[in-house]
Amino acid sequence: MKHWIEAARLRTLPLSVSGIMVGSLYALANPTNDILTPTQVFSWKIFGFAMLTTLGLQILSNFANDYGDGIKGTDNEDRVGPARAIQSGVITPKAMKRAMFITAALTFISAVLLIYVSFHDNHLGYSIFFLVLGILAIASAIRYTVGNSAYGYKGFGDVFVFVFFGLVSTLGVNFLYSKQFDWQLVLPAAAIGMLSVGVLNLNNMRDEASDKKAGKNTIVVKIGGEKAKIYHYFLIVTAMALILLFAVLQHFHFDQYLFLLAYIPLVKHLVTVYKNKDPRALDPELKKVAISTFLLSLLLSLCLIYFFSDIIVNVFLGGR
């Protein structure tokens, strides 16, 4: 059990639910029209199944990454960071492959239930769209490093993370509540996506030498370590700017800017990256950025409903 928990990479899980929190609390704070109340828009069932589905996708991605890199030999003695399960031999490739299929099946079931509690017998077109989206997400999580055409080995991993753990996570869950698209929510959705890509970019910066040797052509391998730093600054700084712009457009009161506290560890992180000379020393920064992103999303979510204490009471005591 200990080895399976390590293979699931718990430190990545808070990051994966960041978009779900923001999209859900935005739905609570912004009823779709004057007829519906916030508690009629928000649903604990949607929130719960969305969390389960997202966590399932993240764990599936982690298992697939361990399996794909393990059987390809990418995870070897040159790699920096915690030893992977297959690399260290504590889990066999066959067992990991079986775990991938089980996780994929459970994630698919959770996604189907999420779609059902969101639309029931209505909006057949929406249901089909989200079902296809769910299947694509599961397939993408597996194909990141598994197979001869694994897109993670061609530098497209950043796109997957940005789309599914940023845009789809935040905008998708909000649509499940509200049944409509809100363009302003694109700002925090893109920001969460960029911060998530930032974690992946750190991982790739740390593993640049071993990835290059193994033929894993990540963006960092393609553009080099120094340009990867500039790319990293762009991701983090743009994300912070997008969140700030979102707050201005939402007309936040001065005490709703509490989320700015999460900028402190992010700025300190950028300074660390700037001063870094040995990419292998960046490993501790992965956890810091992941937790900072989760903290930022949590504070932003709470700030969205800061002036809605009656809503919070109603949801906790009488929400669906």
Short mmCIF file of C-alpha atoms in Angstrom, two decimals:
data_model
loop_
_atom_site.label_atom_id
_atom_site.label_comp_id
_atom_site.label_asym_id
_atom_site.label_seq_id
_atom_site.Cartn_x
_atom_site.Cartn_y
_atom_site.Cartn_z
CA MET A 1 0.00 0.00 0.00
CA LYS A 2 2.86 2.35 0.83
CA HIS A 3 4.36 1.91 -2.64
CA TRP A 4 1.02 2.50 -4.38
CA ILE A 5 0.49 5.70 -2.38
CA GLU A 6 3.96 6.86 -3.43
CA ALA A 7 3.20 5.97 -7.06
CA ALA A 8 0.02 8.07 -6.87
CA ARG A 9 2.28 11.08 -6.02
CA LEU A 10 0.10 12.72 -3.39
CA ARG A 11 1.92 16.04 -3.69
CA THR A 12 0.36 16.51 -7.16
CA LEU A 13 -3.23 15.97 -6.03
CA PRO A 14 -3.96 19.39 -4.42
CA LEU A 15 -2.85 21.04 -7.65
CA SER A 16 -5.29 18.98 -9.72
CA VAL A 17 -8.37 20.10 -7.77
CA SER A 18 -7.55 23.82 -7.90
CA GLY A 19 -9.69 24.44 -10.98
CA ILE A 20 -12.61 22.51 -9.50
CA MET A 21 -12.63 24.75 -6.43
CA VAL A 22 -12.55 28.00 -8.38
CA GLY A 23 -15.15 26.91 -10.96
CA SER A 24 -17.48 25.60 -8.25
CA LEU A 25 -17.29 28.60 -5.93
CA TYR A 26 -17.68 30.95 -8.88
CA ALA A 27 -20.96 29.19 -9.67
CA LEU A 28 -22.04 29.63 -6.06
CA ALA A 29 -21.21 33.33 -6.06
CA ASN A 30 -22.73 34.02 -9.50
CA PRO A 31 -26.22 32.55 -9.99
CA THR A 32 -27.07 32.23 -13.69
CA ASN A 33 -30.13 34.48 -13.50
CA ASP A 34 -32.41 36.36 -11.15
CA ILE A 35 -34.74 33.36 -10.73
CA LEU A 36 -32.22 30.81 -9.47
CA THR A 37 -30.73 31.20 -6.00
CA PRO A 38 -27.08 30.30 -5.35
CA THR A 39 -28.09 27.11 -3.52
CA GLN A 40 -30.18 26.08 -6.56
CA VAL A 41 -27.13 26.48 -8.78
CA PHE A 42 -24.59 24.80 -6.50
CA SER A 43 -24.76 21.03 -5.98
CA TRP A 44 -22.68 18.94 -3.60
CA LYS A 45 -23.16 15.96 -5.91
CA ILE A 46 -21.59 17.79 -8.82
CA PHE A 47 -18.79 19.05 -6.59
CA GLY A 48 -18.07 15.60 -5.17
CA PHE A 49 -18.06 13.72 -8.48
CA ALA A 50 -16.01 16.48 -10.12
CA MET A 51 -13.40 16.13 -7.37
CA LEU A 52 -13.34 12.33 -7.74
CA THR A 53 -13.06 12.53 -11.53
CA THR A 54 -10.23 15.05 -11.43
CA LEU A 55 -8.31 13.12 -8.77
CA GLY A 56 -8.81 9.96 -10.83
CA LEU A 57 -7.35 11.66 -13.91
CA GLN A 58 -4.35 12.91 -11.94
CA ILE A 59 -3.62 9.53 -10.37
CA LEU A 60 -4.10 7.82 -13.75
CA SER A 61 -1.67 10.28 -15.31
CA ASN A 62 0.86 9.59 -12.55
CA PHE A 63 0.53 5.81 -12.93
CA ALA A 64 0.84 6.09 -16.71
CA ASN A 65 3.88 8.33 -16.37
CA ASP A 66 5.53 5.83 -14.03
CA TYR A 67 4.71 2.97 -16.41
CA GLY A 68 5.65 4.72 -19.65
CA ASP A 69 8.93 6.18 -18.42
CA GLY A 70 9.72 2.96 -16.55
CA ILE A 71 9.44 0.56 -19.48
CA LYS A 72 11.17 3.02 -21.84
CA GLY A 73 14.11 3.35 -19.47
CA THR A 74 13.65 7.11 -19.07
CA ASP A 75 13.52 6.66 -15.30
CA ASN A 76 17.07 5.53 -14.63
CA GLU A 77 20.07 6.26 -12.42
CA ASP A 78 20.55 9.63 -14.17
CA ARG A 79 17.14 10.88 -13.10
CA VAL A 80 16.85 13.35 -10.21
CA GLY A 81 14.04 13.24 -7.67
CA PRO A 82 12.18 10.44 -5.90
CA ALA A 83 12.68 6.99 -7.43
CA ARG A 84 9.64 5.82 -9.37
CA ALA A 85 7.87 2.56 -8.56
CA ILE A 86 8.84 0.62 -11.68
CA GLN A 87 12.32 2.13 -11.74
CA SER A 88 13.01 0.93 -8.20
CA GLY A 89 11.31 -2.43 -8.76
CA VAL A 90 8.76 -2.16 -5.93
CA ILE A 91 5.89 -2.45 -8.45
CA THR A 92 6.07 -4.57 -11.59
CA PRO A 93 5.10 -3.18 -15.02
CA LYS A 94 2.28 -5.74 -15.19
CA ALA A 95 0.83 -4.62 -11.86
CA MET A 96 1.12 -0.95 -12.83
CA LYS A 97 -0.60 -1.60 -16.15
CA ARG A 98 -3.45 -3.34 -14.32
CA ALA A 99 -3.70 -0.41 -11.90
CA MET A 100 -3.92 1.97 -14.87
CA PHE A 101 -6.89 0.10 -16.32
CA ILE A 102 -8.66 -0.05 -12.95
CA THR A 103 -8.07 3.68 -12.33
CA ALA A 104 -9.23 4.53 -15.86
CA ALA A 105 -12.42 2.49 -15.38
CA LEU A 106 -13.20 4.08 -12.00
CA THR A 107 -12.52 7.54 -13.41
CA PHE A 108 -14.83 6.88 -16.35
CA ILE A 109 -17.62 5.71 -14.01
CA SER A 110 -17.15 8.83 -11.90
CA ALA A 111 -17.28 11.01 -15.04
CA VAL A 112 -20.51 9.33 -16.20
CA LEU A 113 -22.11 9.88 -12.79
CA LEU A 114 -20.92 13.49 -12.83
CA ILE A 115 -22.58 14.04 -16.20
CA TYR A 116 -25.78 12.37 -15.04
CA VAL A 117 -26.17 14.40 -11.82
CA SER A 118 -25.45 17.56 -13.84
CA PHE A 119 -27.89 17.08 -16.72
CA HIS A 120 -30.13 14.13 -15.75
CA ASP A 121 -32.41 13.45 -18.73
CA ASN A 122 -32.04 16.95 -20.14
CA HIS A 123 -29.45 18.51 -22.47
CA LEU A 124 -28.53 15.34 -24.38
CA GLY A 125 -26.10 17.31 -26.55
CA TYR A 126 -24.24 18.61 -23.50
CA SER A 127 -24.11 15.10 -22.02
CA ILE A 128 -22.58 13.65 -25.18
CA PHE A 129 -20.07 16.50 -25.41
CA PHE A 130 -18.87 16.02 -21.83
CA LEU A 131 -18.78 12.24 -22.25
CA VAL A 132 -16.48 12.61 -25.27
CA LEU A 133 -14.42 15.15 -23.34
CA GLY A 134 -14.08 12.70 -20.45
CA ILE A 135 -12.94 9.90 -22.75
CA LEU A 136 -10.39 12.23 -24.37
CA ALA A 137 -9.09 13.25 -20.94
CA ILE A 138 -8.63 9.62 -19.87
CA ALA A 139 -6.95 8.70 -23.16
CA SER A 140 -4.69 11.76 -22.96
CA ALA A 141 -3.66 10.93 -19.40
CA ILE A 142 -2.52 7.50 -20.56
CA ARG A 143 -0.92 8.53 -23.84
CA TYR A 144 1.25 11.17 -22.18
CA THR A 145 4.16 8.76 -21.84
CA VAL A 146 2.70 5.38 -22.87
CA GLY A 147 3.16 4.01 -26.38
CA ASN A 148 5.47 4.71 -29.30
CA SER A 149 3.62 7.94 -30.13
CA ALA A 150 3.50 9.28 -26.54
CA TYR A 151 3.01 13.02 -26.92
CA GLY A 152 4.95 13.78 -23.73
CA TYR A 153 8.06 12.67 -25.61
CA LYS A 154 7.32 15.18 -28.36
CA GLY A 155 6.93 18.26 -26.19
CA PHE A 156 3.13 18.40 -26.02
CA GLY A 157 2.73 17.58 -22.34
CA ASP A 158 2.37 21.27 -21.51
CA VAL A 159 -0.67 21.52 -23.80
CA PHE A 160 -2.40 18.58 -22.09
CA VAL A 161 -1.84 20.02 -18.61
CA PHE A 162 -2.97 23.52 -19.60
CA VAL A 163 -6.13 22.32 -21.33
CA PHE A 164 -7.37 19.63 -18.95
CA PHE A 165 -6.15 20.85 -15.54
CA GLY A 166 -6.74 24.50 -16.33
CA LEU A 167 -9.43 25.28 -18.89
CA VAL A 168 -11.49 22.08 -18.79
CA SER A 169 -11.28 21.72 -15.02
CA THR A 170 -12.38 25.28 -14.21
CA LEU A 171 -14.69 26.15 -17.11
CA GLY A 172 -16.06 22.63 -17.41
CA VAL A 173 -17.18 22.24 -13.82
CA ASN A 174 -18.69 25.73 -13.81
CA PHE A 175 -20.72 24.85 -16.92
CA LEU A 176 -22.00 21.71 -15.21
CA TYR A 177 -23.55 23.97 -12.56
CA SER A 178 -24.66 26.96 -14.59
CA LYS A 179 -25.25 25.44 -18.07
CA GLN A 180 -23.67 28.53 -19.59
CA PHE A 181 -20.23 29.90 -20.46
CA ASP A 182 -18.81 32.91 -18.59
CA TRP A 183 -15.89 34.48 -20.45
CA GLN A 184 -14.47 36.18 -17.35
CA LEU A 185 -13.83 32.75 -15.83
CA VAL A 186 -11.36 32.10 -18.66
CA LEU A 187 -8.89 34.32 -16.79
CA PRO A 188 -8.50 32.21 -13.62
CA ALA A 189 -8.90 29.03 -15.69
CA ALA A 190 -5.94 30.01 -17.87
CA ALA A 191 -3.99 31.10 -14.78
CA ILE A 192 -4.47 27.74 -13.05
CA GLY A 193 -3.51 26.03 -16.29
CA MET A 194 -0.31 28.08 -16.53
CA LEU A 195 0.64 27.40 -12.92
CA SER A 196 0.05 23.69 -13.50
CA VAL A 197 2.26 23.84 -16.58
CA GLY A 198 4.80 25.63 -14.41
CA VAL A 199 5.02 22.57 -12.16
CA LEU A 200 5.55 20.35 -15.20
CA ASN A 201 8.14 22.75 -16.58
CA LEU A 202 10.04 22.62 -13.28
CA ASN A 203 9.99 18.83 -13.48
CA ASN A 204 11.32 18.97 -17.04
CA MET A 205 13.98 21.55 -16.12
CA ARG A 206 15.14 19.27 -13.31
CA ASP A 207 15.27 16.24 -15.65
CA GLU A 208 16.67 18.01 -18.72
CA ALA A 209 19.90 16.01 -18.87
CA SER A 210 18.33 12.59 -18.29
CA ASP A 211 15.40 13.33 -20.62
CA LYS A 212 17.75 14.39 -23.41
CA LYS A 213 19.78 11.24 -22.95
CA ALA A 214 16.63 9.07 -23.04
CA GLY A 215 15.19 10.80 -26.11
CA LYS A 216 12.32 12.48 -24.26
CA ASN A 217 12.01 15.76 -26.15
CA THR A 218 10.18 17.97 -23.71
CA ILE A 219 9.92 21.71 -24.35
CA VAL A 220 12.89 22.20 -22.00
CA VAL A 221 15.01 19.77 -24.05
CA LYS A 222 13.95 21.52 -27.24
CA ILE A 223 14.66 25.11 -26.16
CA GLY A 224 17.36 24.58 -23.54
CA GLY A 225 17.58 25.36 -19.83
CA GLU A 226 18.10 29.12 -20.03
CA LYS A 227 15.15 29.71 -22.35
CA ALA A 228 13.12 27.33 -20.21
CA LYS A 229 13.69 29.73 -17.31
CA ILE A 230 12.26 32.61 -19.36
CA TYR A 231 9.31 30.39 -20.31
CA HIS A 232 8.84 29.63 -16.61
CA TYR A 233 8.83 33.32 -15.66
CA PHE A 234 6.21 33.92 -18.35
CA LEU A 235 3.97 31.15 -16.99
CA ILE A 236 4.06 32.26 -13.36
CA VAL A 237 3.95 36.04 -13.89
CA THR A 238 1.18 35.86 -16.51
CA ALA A 239 -0.86 33.61 -14.23
CA MET A 240 -0.62 36.11 -11.38
CA ALA A 241 -1.53 38.97 -13.73
CA LEU A 242 -4.60 37.10 -15.04
CA ILE A 243 -5.90 36.44 -11.53
CA LEU A 244 -5.42 40.10 -10.62
CA LEU A 245 -7.24 41.23 -13.78
CA PHE A 246 -10.07 38.84 -12.93
CA ALA A 247 -10.41 40.38 -9.47
CA VAL A 248 -10.57 43.89 -10.97
CA LEU A 249 -13.22 42.87 -13.52
CA GLN A 250 -15.22 41.19 -10.75
CA HIS A 251 -15.10 44.46 -8.76
CA PHE A 252 -13.55 42.88 -5.70
CA HIS A 253 -13.65 44.93 -2.51
CA PHE A 254 -10.26 45.70 -0.97
CA ASP A 255 -10.58 42.89 1.60
CA GLN A 256 -11.36 40.38 -1.15
CA TYR A 257 -7.75 40.68 -2.33
CA LEU A 258 -6.67 38.27 0.39
CA PHE A 259 -5.59 35.87 -2.37
CA LEU A 260 -2.57 38.11 -2.98
CA LEU A 261 -0.95 36.42 0.03
CA ALA A 262 -0.38 33.39 -2.20
CA TYR A 263 1.75 35.56 -4.49
CA ILE A 264 4.47 35.77 -1.82
CA PRO A 265 5.70 32.15 -2.13
CA LEU A 266 5.35 32.38 -5.92
CA VAL A 267 7.57 35.47 -6.08
CA LYS A 268 10.10 33.82 -3.76
CA HIS A 269 10.02 30.80 -6.06
CA LEU A 270 10.80 32.95 -9.10
CA VAL A 271 13.80 34.38 -7.27
CA THR A 272 15.00 30.85 -6.51
CA VAL A 273 14.67 29.82 -10.15
CA TYR A 274 16.50 32.97 -11.26
CA LYS A 275 19.44 32.25 -8.96
CA ASN A 276 19.53 28.53 -9.71
CA LYS A 277 22.63 27.15 -11.44
CA ASP A 278 21.98 23.42 -10.95
CA PRO A 279 18.60 22.26 -12.38
CA ARG A 280 18.70 19.19 -10.13
CA ALA A 281 18.30 21.47 -7.11
CA LEU A 282 14.87 22.55 -8.37
CA ASP A 283 13.15 19.39 -7.14
CA PRO A 284 11.85 20.94 -3.85
CA GLU A 285 10.32 23.79 -5.87
CA LEU A 286 7.78 21.45 -7.49
CA LYS A 287 5.99 20.92 -4.21
CA LYS A 288 6.18 24.63 -3.36
CA VAL A 289 4.54 25.73 -6.62
CA ALA A 290 1.89 22.99 -6.39
CA ILE A 291 0.93 24.00 -2.84
CA SER A 292 1.08 27.72 -3.73
CA THR A 293 -1.30 27.13 -6.64
CA PHE A 294 -3.69 25.23 -4.37
CA LEU A 295 -3.46 28.01 -1.76
CA LEU A 296 -4.08 30.68 -4.39
CA SER A 297 -7.13 28.80 -5.72
CA LEU A 298 -8.49 28.23 -2.22
CA LEU A 299 -8.10 31.88 -1.20
CA LEU A 300 -9.57 33.09 -4.50
CA SER A 301 -12.53 30.74 -4.07
CA LEU A 302 -13.16 32.02 -0.56
CA CYS A 303 -12.82 35.63 -1.72
CA LEU A 304 -15.47 35.00 -4.38
CA ILE A 305 -18.05 34.25 -1.68
CA TYR A 306 -16.62 36.48 1.02
CA PHE A 307 -19.69 38.72 1.12
CA PHE A 308 -22.10 35.81 0.87
CA SER A 309 -22.07 34.43 4.41
CA ASP A 310 -25.79 33.65 4.15
CA ILE A 311 -25.07 31.60 1.05
CA ILE A 312 -22.41 29.58 2.87
CA VAL A 313 -24.80 28.81 5.73
CA ASN A 314 -27.55 27.76 3.32
CA VAL A 315 -25.24 25.54 1.29
CA PHE A 316 -23.73 23.78 4.30
CA LEU A 317 -27.07 23.35 6.07
CA GLY A 318 -29.50 22.93 3.20
CA GLY A 319 -27.54 22.54 -0.03
CA ARG A 320 -28.29 19.69 -2.35
#
